[in-house]
Amino acid sequence: MNETWWVDPQDLNDEQRAIIELPLKGSHLITGPPGSGKTNLLLLRANYLTLADQPNIVILVFTKTLQEFIASGGTQYAFPSSRVQTVMKWEQGFLRSFGVTQEPPSEFHEKRMYYLVEIQKLLATGKARAFYDAILLDEAQDYLPDEIRVFKQLGKVIFATAHSKQKIYDGVDTTPLLESLTDEKHELHYHYRIGTKICRLADALVTGHDTELLLPTSNYDEDARPSSVEYIRCIDLEQEASKIIERLALQLRAYPDELLGIISPTRATACLLWERLAEAELAAIAVLQVSGEHSPFESHTRICVATVHAAKGLEFRALHVAECNQFEGKPHERNMMYTAITRAKTSLSLYSSEPIPGYLEKALGTLTPKSELPNLAQVFGKQN
């Protein structure tokens, strides 16, 4: 997983360096596009606080996958990896530390509300306020408004990263609330990991009123590693799996020691792709990251198979997005697609066995625009 974690101050630009060294007092919101280093800055800020005798901190991430990913790469930091927790795991442990008996429901959304209400009850008793020196939140746009308010009460300060275009969970975007609850907002303007062609595709997905585009703010080294975007129409999912595995065989040699990804909009598709990967004897160097199935990232891990939700915060040198037709009709579907394709650094391959959403087809068309308008014969289905 080369180039994922910054290990030297020379890796930082001026605005990134200033964020790490912000005063200890005060709450801060960090925004910026994919690849601008938000998660890395969150961890470096946590390290800064720990070294500045502010060790009573907790770093909350939304998914188990991201927690495992950070734990695999953040060993150079002074704070223990146990301080990086998923919000639900942290809620369970926090309530247990105050002797609260827990009987949560099994369904995710109901369980999420259950833990929120239990912590609100605890705070109403006057206990636990300003419990932490700082609470650091990654992907904060996906938390519920009342969750954000709870974090604000529990931490003397909060330090959050967010990006509205990557909101893919139900509920309102809490970025405006975070702006009102923090003392200062800091915007990162540049990104480094996403190739030019992938930037162009992502920019073509955003709606007309959006002005935050990736291509004008890209510092990716296109000369060193030319980027690529490919759309592959297949007969069925089995053919998608076959073509993905065929390309992975080449990419494992082309990108030694780099993480490669296979993601899909649904758990069922990700699990089927995992089965085909196992049949191709690639499971030994791969991990499956879907709801109910999470494996630790090891030093030999080369491939991650995940849903889009599980892959949030991850990055892959080469990425394969399966069953792109299944994005249609999903909540925040365009944000899901944007989040999916911006996980890729250099090589992006999109697959589908059914017609893809019109906005994605149009975005792909911007990469290879037609030189002429269709003629009547083509409109009536005849070939020249």
Short mmCIF file of C-alpha atoms in Angstrom, two decimals:
data_model
loop_
_atom_site.label_atom_id
_atom_site.label_comp_id
_atom_site.label_asym_id
_atom_site.label_seq_id
_atom_site.Cartn_x
_atom_site.Cartn_y
_atom_site.Cartn_z
CA MET A 1 0.00 0.00 0.00
CA ASN A 2 2.69 2.44 -1.09
CA GLU A 3 2.06 6.21 -1.00
CA THR A 4 -1.03 5.83 1.19
CA TRP A 5 0.33 7.14 4.50
CA TRP A 6 2.50 10.24 4.77
CA VAL A 7 5.72 9.54 6.62
CA ASP A 8 7.63 12.81 6.20
CA PRO A 9 6.80 16.54 6.60
CA GLN A 10 8.00 17.00 3.01
CA ASP A 11 4.90 15.06 1.90
CA LEU A 12 2.70 17.98 2.99
CA ASN A 13 1.76 21.18 1.21
CA ASP A 14 1.40 24.46 3.12
CA GLU A 15 -2.33 24.24 3.82
CA GLN A 16 -2.01 20.65 5.05
CA ARG A 17 0.90 21.54 7.33
CA ALA A 18 -1.04 24.45 8.85
CA ILE A 19 -3.99 22.20 9.71
CA ILE A 20 -1.88 19.74 11.70
CA GLU A 21 -0.38 22.55 13.79
CA LEU A 22 -3.63 24.38 14.61
CA PRO A 23 -3.95 25.58 18.25
CA LEU A 24 -5.02 22.92 20.74
CA LYS A 25 -8.12 24.87 21.71
CA GLY A 26 -10.96 25.25 19.26
CA SER A 27 -13.01 22.93 17.06
CA HIS A 28 -12.27 22.62 13.35
CA LEU A 29 -13.93 21.33 10.18
CA ILE A 30 -11.74 20.18 7.27
CA THR A 31 -13.31 19.90 3.82
CA GLY A 32 -11.79 18.98 0.50
CA PRO A 33 -12.11 16.71 -2.53
CA PRO A 34 -11.22 13.01 -2.69
CA GLY A 35 -7.46 12.52 -2.59
CA SER A 36 -6.76 15.77 -0.73
CA GLY A 37 -5.50 13.88 2.34
CA LYS A 38 -8.37 14.43 4.80
CA THR A 39 -8.06 11.06 6.55
CA ASN A 40 -4.28 11.33 6.69
CA LEU A 41 -4.57 14.80 8.22
CA LEU A 42 -7.05 13.48 10.78
CA LEU A 43 -4.53 10.87 11.91
CA LEU A 44 -1.63 13.31 11.95
CA ARG A 45 -3.71 15.75 13.98
CA ALA A 46 -4.46 12.92 16.43
CA ASN A 47 -0.74 12.23 16.64
CA TYR A 48 -0.04 15.94 17.21
CA LEU A 49 -2.57 16.04 20.08
CA THR A 50 -1.10 12.90 21.64
CA LEU A 51 2.44 14.30 21.52
CA ALA A 52 1.14 17.60 22.93
CA ASP A 53 -0.04 15.84 26.12
CA GLN A 54 -3.63 15.56 24.93
CA PRO A 55 -3.87 11.75 24.75
CA ASN A 56 -7.49 11.43 25.90
CA ILE A 57 -8.86 11.31 22.38
CA VAL A 58 -10.95 9.01 20.21
CA ILE A 59 -10.91 8.80 16.41
CA LEU A 60 -14.26 7.73 14.99
CA VAL A 61 -14.70 6.33 11.49
CA PHE A 62 -17.90 5.19 9.86
CA THR A 63 -16.99 1.69 8.69
CA LYS A 64 -15.12 -1.31 10.00
CA THR A 65 -13.25 -1.48 6.69
CA LEU A 66 -11.74 1.98 7.13
CA GLN A 67 -10.87 1.20 10.75
CA GLU A 68 -9.03 -1.95 9.63
CA PHE A 69 -7.33 -0.04 6.80
CA ILE A 70 -6.08 2.69 9.14
CA ALA A 71 -4.90 0.12 11.67
CA SER A 72 -2.85 -1.58 8.94
CA GLY A 73 -1.06 1.60 7.87
CA GLY A 74 -0.96 3.83 10.91
CA THR A 75 1.60 1.99 13.00
CA GLN A 76 4.04 4.91 12.82
CA TYR A 77 1.78 7.11 14.95
CA ALA A 78 2.17 7.67 18.69
CA PHE A 79 -1.43 6.92 19.60
CA PRO A 80 -2.49 3.24 19.80
CA SER A 81 -4.66 1.84 17.02
CA SER A 82 -7.30 1.00 19.66
CA ARG A 83 -8.21 4.69 19.66
CA VAL A 84 -9.42 4.37 16.08
CA GLN A 85 -12.91 2.88 16.35
CA THR A 86 -16.10 2.58 14.36
CA VAL A 87 -18.79 4.78 15.85
CA MET A 88 -21.01 1.82 16.76
CA LYS A 89 -18.21 -0.13 18.45
CA TRP A 90 -17.25 2.99 20.38
CA GLU A 91 -20.88 3.57 21.47
CA GLN A 92 -21.11 0.04 22.83
CA GLY A 93 -17.90 0.38 24.84
CA PHE A 94 -18.69 3.90 26.04
CA LEU A 95 -22.08 2.90 27.41
CA ARG A 96 -20.60 -0.23 28.99
CA SER A 97 -17.99 1.88 30.80
CA PHE A 98 -20.85 3.72 32.55
CA GLY A 99 -22.62 0.49 33.47
CA VAL A 100 -25.45 0.90 30.96
CA THR A 101 -27.18 -2.41 30.18
CA GLN A 102 -27.65 -2.76 26.42
CA GLU A 103 -30.23 -4.68 24.42
CA PRO A 104 -29.84 -3.29 20.90
CA PRO A 105 -32.00 -4.38 17.95
CA SER A 106 -30.34 -6.26 15.10
CA GLU A 107 -31.20 -4.02 12.13
CA PHE A 108 -28.54 -1.39 11.38
CA HIS A 109 -30.67 1.76 11.32
CA GLU A 110 -32.64 0.76 14.41
CA LYS A 111 -29.43 -0.17 16.23
CA ARG A 112 -27.90 3.17 15.29
CA MET A 113 -30.86 5.07 16.77
CA TYR A 114 -30.85 2.86 19.87
CA TYR A 115 -27.25 3.71 20.76
CA LEU A 116 -27.80 7.40 20.03
CA VAL A 117 -30.79 7.56 22.38
CA GLU A 118 -28.93 5.69 25.13
CA ILE A 119 -26.01 8.12 25.01
CA GLN A 120 -28.42 11.06 24.99
CA LYS A 121 -30.02 9.65 28.15
CA LEU A 122 -26.58 9.36 29.75
CA LEU A 123 -25.75 12.96 28.88
CA ALA A 124 -29.09 14.12 30.29
CA THR A 125 -27.99 12.87 33.73
CA GLY A 126 -25.07 15.32 33.64
CA LYS A 127 -22.48 12.57 33.23
CA ALA A 128 -19.72 12.35 30.63
CA ARG A 129 -19.81 15.94 29.34
CA ALA A 130 -16.43 17.04 27.95
CA PHE A 131 -15.25 13.48 28.57
CA TYR A 132 -12.52 13.62 25.88
CA ASP A 133 -9.80 16.14 25.13
CA ALA A 134 -10.87 15.80 21.50
CA ILE A 135 -13.14 13.71 19.29
CA LEU A 136 -11.90 13.34 15.72
CA LEU A 137 -14.48 12.41 13.06
CA ASP A 138 -13.81 11.08 9.58
CA GLU A 139 -16.46 11.17 6.81
CA ALA A 140 -18.50 13.41 9.10
CA GLN A 141 -21.07 14.25 6.40
CA ASP A 142 -22.64 10.83 6.97
CA TYR A 143 -23.36 11.16 10.69
CA LEU A 144 -26.83 12.09 11.92
CA PRO A 145 -27.32 15.66 13.22
CA ASP A 146 -28.02 14.41 16.75
CA GLU A 147 -24.88 12.25 16.60
CA ILE A 148 -22.85 15.37 15.78
CA ARG A 149 -24.44 17.20 18.73
CA VAL A 150 -23.57 14.30 21.05
CA PHE A 151 -19.93 14.36 19.90
CA LYS A 152 -19.84 18.10 20.53
CA GLN A 153 -20.96 17.57 24.14
CA LEU A 154 -18.58 14.68 24.78
CA GLY A 155 -15.45 16.33 23.41
CA LYS A 156 -13.85 19.52 24.65
CA VAL A 157 -13.17 20.07 20.96
CA ILE A 158 -14.08 18.24 17.78
CA PHE A 159 -11.97 17.89 14.66
CA ALA A 160 -13.95 16.66 11.67
CA THR A 161 -13.37 15.95 8.00
CA ALA A 162 -16.22 15.99 5.49
CA HIS A 163 -17.08 16.19 1.79
CA SER A 164 -20.71 16.61 0.75
CA LYS A 165 -20.33 14.88 -2.64
CA GLN A 166 -19.39 11.67 -0.84
CA LYS A 167 -22.51 11.47 1.33
CA ILE A 168 -24.03 8.05 0.62
CA TYR A 169 -25.97 7.18 3.79
CA ASP A 170 -29.57 8.14 4.55
CA GLY A 171 -30.21 11.47 6.25
CA VAL A 172 -29.31 15.09 5.67
CA ASP A 173 -25.81 16.29 4.93
CA THR A 174 -24.46 17.47 8.29
CA THR A 175 -21.69 19.65 6.84
CA PRO A 176 -23.68 22.90 7.44
CA LEU A 177 -24.32 21.83 11.06
CA LEU A 178 -20.62 21.11 11.54
CA GLU A 179 -19.80 24.58 10.22
CA SER A 180 -22.09 26.09 12.87
CA LEU A 181 -20.66 23.97 15.72
CA THR A 182 -16.97 24.42 14.93
CA ASP A 183 -14.84 27.52 15.39
CA GLU A 184 -13.24 27.46 11.98
CA LYS A 185 -13.60 25.76 8.59
CA HIS A 186 -10.51 24.88 6.56
CA GLU A 187 -10.82 23.97 2.89
CA LEU A 188 -8.23 21.82 1.13
CA HIS A 189 -7.97 22.90 -2.49
CA TYR A 190 -5.67 20.34 -4.08
CA HIS A 191 -5.59 16.58 -4.49
CA TYR A 192 -2.82 14.26 -5.57
CA ARG A 193 -3.90 10.67 -6.07
CA ILE A 194 -6.63 10.66 -8.76
CA GLY A 195 -5.56 10.43 -12.41
CA THR A 196 -6.65 12.98 -15.01
CA LYS A 197 -9.10 10.75 -16.91
CA ILE A 198 -10.75 9.63 -13.67
CA CYS A 199 -11.06 13.29 -12.62
CA ARG A 200 -12.76 14.11 -15.91
CA LEU A 201 -15.29 11.31 -15.41
CA ALA A 202 -16.01 12.37 -11.83
CA ASP A 203 -16.43 16.01 -12.86
CA ALA A 204 -18.91 15.00 -15.57
CA LEU A 205 -21.08 13.34 -12.90
CA VAL A 206 -21.63 16.41 -10.74
CA THR A 207 -24.79 18.44 -11.15
CA GLY A 208 -24.93 21.79 -12.92
CA HIS A 209 -24.81 23.97 -9.81
CA ASP A 210 -21.65 22.34 -8.49
CA THR A 211 -18.45 24.32 -8.91
CA GLU A 212 -15.97 22.12 -7.02
CA LEU A 213 -14.28 20.20 -9.82
CA LEU A 214 -11.39 17.76 -9.50
CA LEU A 215 -9.50 18.36 -12.73
CA PRO A 216 -8.57 22.03 -12.14
CA THR A 217 -7.19 21.22 -8.69
CA SER A 218 -5.34 18.02 -9.58
CA ASN A 219 -1.64 17.58 -8.85
CA TYR A 220 -1.56 13.97 -10.01
CA ASP A 221 1.61 13.06 -11.96
CA GLU A 222 0.02 11.95 -15.23
CA ASP A 223 3.37 11.65 -17.00
CA ALA A 224 4.70 9.15 -14.47
CA ARG A 225 1.51 7.03 -14.41
CA PRO A 226 -0.94 7.72 -17.26
CA SER A 227 -4.50 7.15 -16.05
CA SER A 228 -7.20 5.17 -17.82
CA VAL A 229 -10.98 4.72 -17.72
CA GLU A 230 -12.63 1.77 -19.46
CA TYR A 231 -16.28 0.72 -19.68
CA ILE A 232 -16.80 -2.99 -20.37
CA ARG A 233 -20.27 -4.23 -21.31
CA CYS A 234 -20.76 -7.91 -20.46
CA ILE A 235 -23.33 -10.62 -21.05
CA ASP A 236 -23.85 -11.34 -17.35
CA LEU A 237 -22.19 -11.06 -13.95
CA GLU A 238 -20.20 -14.25 -14.54
CA GLN A 239 -18.54 -12.65 -17.55
CA GLU A 240 -17.87 -9.51 -15.49
CA ALA A 241 -16.11 -11.66 -12.89
CA SER A 242 -14.07 -13.44 -15.56
CA LYS A 243 -12.91 -10.17 -17.14
CA ILE A 244 -12.07 -8.65 -13.75
CA ILE A 245 -9.92 -11.63 -12.79
CA GLU A 246 -8.22 -11.56 -16.20
CA ARG A 247 -7.24 -7.91 -15.71
CA LEU A 248 -6.21 -8.44 -12.11
CA ALA A 249 -3.63 -11.00 -13.24
CA LEU A 250 -1.90 -8.28 -15.27
CA GLN A 251 -2.30 -5.55 -12.64
CA LEU A 252 -0.81 -7.66 -9.86
CA ARG A 253 2.40 -7.65 -11.89
CA ALA A 254 2.15 -4.06 -13.08
CA TYR A 255 1.55 -2.61 -9.60
CA PRO A 256 3.60 -4.66 -7.10
CA ASP A 257 2.87 -3.85 -3.45
CA GLU A 258 -0.14 -1.70 -4.41
CA LEU A 259 -3.72 -2.31 -3.29
CA LEU A 260 -6.22 -3.23 -6.02
CA GLY A 261 -9.97 -3.01 -5.59
CA ILE A 262 -13.19 -4.69 -6.68
CA ILE A 263 -16.34 -2.91 -5.51
CA SER A 264 -20.05 -3.14 -6.24
CA PRO A 265 -23.27 -1.42 -5.17
CA THR A 266 -24.64 -4.55 -3.46
CA ARG A 267 -23.47 -7.12 -0.95
CA ALA A 268 -24.72 -10.05 -3.07
CA THR A 269 -22.59 -9.02 -6.05
CA ALA A 270 -19.50 -8.47 -3.90
CA CYS A 271 -19.90 -11.94 -2.34
CA LEU A 272 -20.27 -13.63 -5.72
CA LEU A 273 -17.15 -11.87 -6.98
CA TRP A 274 -15.33 -13.01 -3.84
CA GLU A 275 -16.31 -16.62 -4.60
CA ARG A 276 -14.95 -16.33 -8.13
CA LEU A 277 -11.76 -14.80 -6.77
CA ALA A 278 -11.37 -17.79 -4.44
CA GLU A 279 -11.87 -20.19 -7.36
CA ALA A 280 -9.05 -18.38 -9.16
CA GLU A 281 -6.83 -18.97 -6.09
CA LEU A 282 -6.52 -15.24 -5.32
CA ALA A 283 -8.32 -15.28 -1.98
CA ALA A 284 -5.03 -15.79 -0.09
CA ILE A 285 -3.95 -12.26 -1.00
CA ALA A 286 -7.42 -10.70 -0.77
CA VAL A 287 -9.91 -9.50 1.83
CA LEU A 288 -13.70 -9.34 1.72
CA GLN A 289 -15.26 -6.22 3.23
CA VAL A 290 -19.07 -6.27 3.30
CA SER A 291 -21.70 -6.02 6.02
CA GLY A 292 -21.07 -8.88 8.45
CA GLU A 293 -17.77 -9.87 6.81
CA HIS A 294 -14.63 -7.90 7.61
CA SER A 295 -11.06 -9.14 7.48
CA PRO A 296 -7.95 -7.34 8.71
CA PHE A 297 -5.62 -5.87 6.11
CA GLU A 298 -2.33 -7.76 6.30
CA SER A 299 1.07 -6.94 4.84
CA HIS A 300 0.39 -9.40 2.00
CA THR A 301 -3.09 -8.06 1.16
CA ARG A 302 -3.19 -7.05 -2.51
CA ILE A 303 -6.90 -7.12 -3.37
CA CYS A 304 -9.95 -5.78 -1.53
CA VAL A 305 -13.47 -6.89 -2.50
CA ALA A 306 -16.10 -4.58 -0.99
CA THR A 307 -19.39 -2.79 -1.37
CA VAL A 308 -19.24 0.93 -2.15
CA HIS A 309 -20.32 1.72 1.41
CA ALA A 310 -17.58 -0.47 2.89
CA ALA A 311 -14.94 1.01 0.57
CA LYS A 312 -15.46 4.60 1.74
CA GLY A 313 -12.12 6.15 2.62
CA LEU A 314 -10.08 3.50 0.80
CA GLU A 315 -7.98 4.04 -2.31
CA PHE A 316 -6.81 1.63 -4.99
CA ARG A 317 -4.12 1.89 -7.65
CA ALA A 318 -6.46 -0.03 -9.98
CA LEU A 319 -10.19 -0.36 -9.37
CA HIS A 320 -12.93 -2.52 -10.88
CA VAL A 321 -16.54 -1.41 -10.33
CA ALA A 322 -18.98 -4.24 -11.08
CA GLU A 323 -22.68 -4.13 -11.98
CA CYS A 324 -22.79 -0.38 -12.54
CA ASN A 325 -26.43 -0.70 -13.59
CA GLN A 326 -27.29 -1.49 -9.95
CA PHE A 327 -26.51 2.06 -8.85
CA GLU A 328 -29.78 3.24 -10.40
CA GLY A 329 -32.48 3.84 -7.82
CA LYS A 330 -30.14 3.68 -4.80
CA PRO A 331 -30.34 6.48 -2.21
CA HIS A 332 -27.82 9.20 -3.11
CA GLU A 333 -27.03 7.18 -6.25
CA ARG A 334 -24.99 9.85 -8.01
CA ASN A 335 -22.96 10.42 -4.83
CA MET A 336 -22.48 6.64 -4.60
CA MET A 337 -21.13 6.55 -8.15
CA TYR A 338 -18.89 9.57 -7.50
CA THR A 339 -17.57 7.95 -4.31
CA ALA A 340 -16.97 4.65 -6.12
CA ILE A 341 -14.97 6.01 -9.04
CA THR A 342 -12.89 8.37 -6.89
CA ARG A 343 -11.51 5.38 -4.97
CA ALA A 344 -9.33 4.76 -8.05
CA LYS A 345 -5.90 6.29 -8.46
CA THR A 346 -4.64 5.28 -11.91
CA SER A 347 -6.78 2.61 -13.56
CA LEU A 348 -10.59 2.51 -13.46
CA SER A 349 -12.64 -0.24 -15.10
CA LEU A 350 -16.45 -0.11 -15.04
CA TYR A 351 -18.59 -3.16 -15.83
CA SER A 352 -22.26 -3.83 -16.46
CA SER A 353 -24.48 -6.53 -17.90
CA GLU A 354 -27.51 -4.20 -18.15
CA PRO A 355 -27.99 -0.61 -19.37
CA ILE A 356 -26.25 1.84 -17.06
CA PRO A 357 -27.81 5.06 -15.67
CA GLY A 358 -28.08 7.80 -18.28
CA TYR A 359 -25.94 10.25 -16.29
CA LEU A 360 -23.08 7.72 -16.18
CA GLU A 361 -23.40 6.96 -19.89
CA LYS A 362 -23.26 10.68 -20.64
CA ALA A 363 -20.26 11.16 -18.32
CA LEU A 364 -18.40 8.34 -20.08
CA GLY A 365 -19.26 9.97 -23.40
CA THR A 366 -17.34 13.10 -22.42
CA LEU A 367 -14.11 11.05 -22.43
CA THR A 368 -14.54 10.08 -26.11
CA PRO A 369 -17.00 12.57 -27.63
CA LYS A 370 -18.57 11.74 -31.00
CA SER A 371 -17.38 13.86 -33.89
CA GLU A 372 -20.67 13.79 -35.81
CA LEU A 373 -24.39 13.81 -35.06
CA PRO A 374 -26.35 10.63 -35.88
CA ASN A 375 -28.01 10.40 -39.29
CA LEU A 376 -31.56 9.18 -40.00
CA ALA A 377 -30.42 5.72 -41.02
CA GLN A 378 -28.77 5.29 -37.64
CA VAL A 379 -31.87 6.58 -35.86
CA PHE A 380 -33.91 3.87 -37.60
CA GLY A 381 -31.39 1.22 -36.55
CA LYS A 382 -29.69 0.79 -39.95
CA GLN A 383 -25.94 0.59 -40.39
CA ASN A 384 -24.08 2.61 -43.03
#
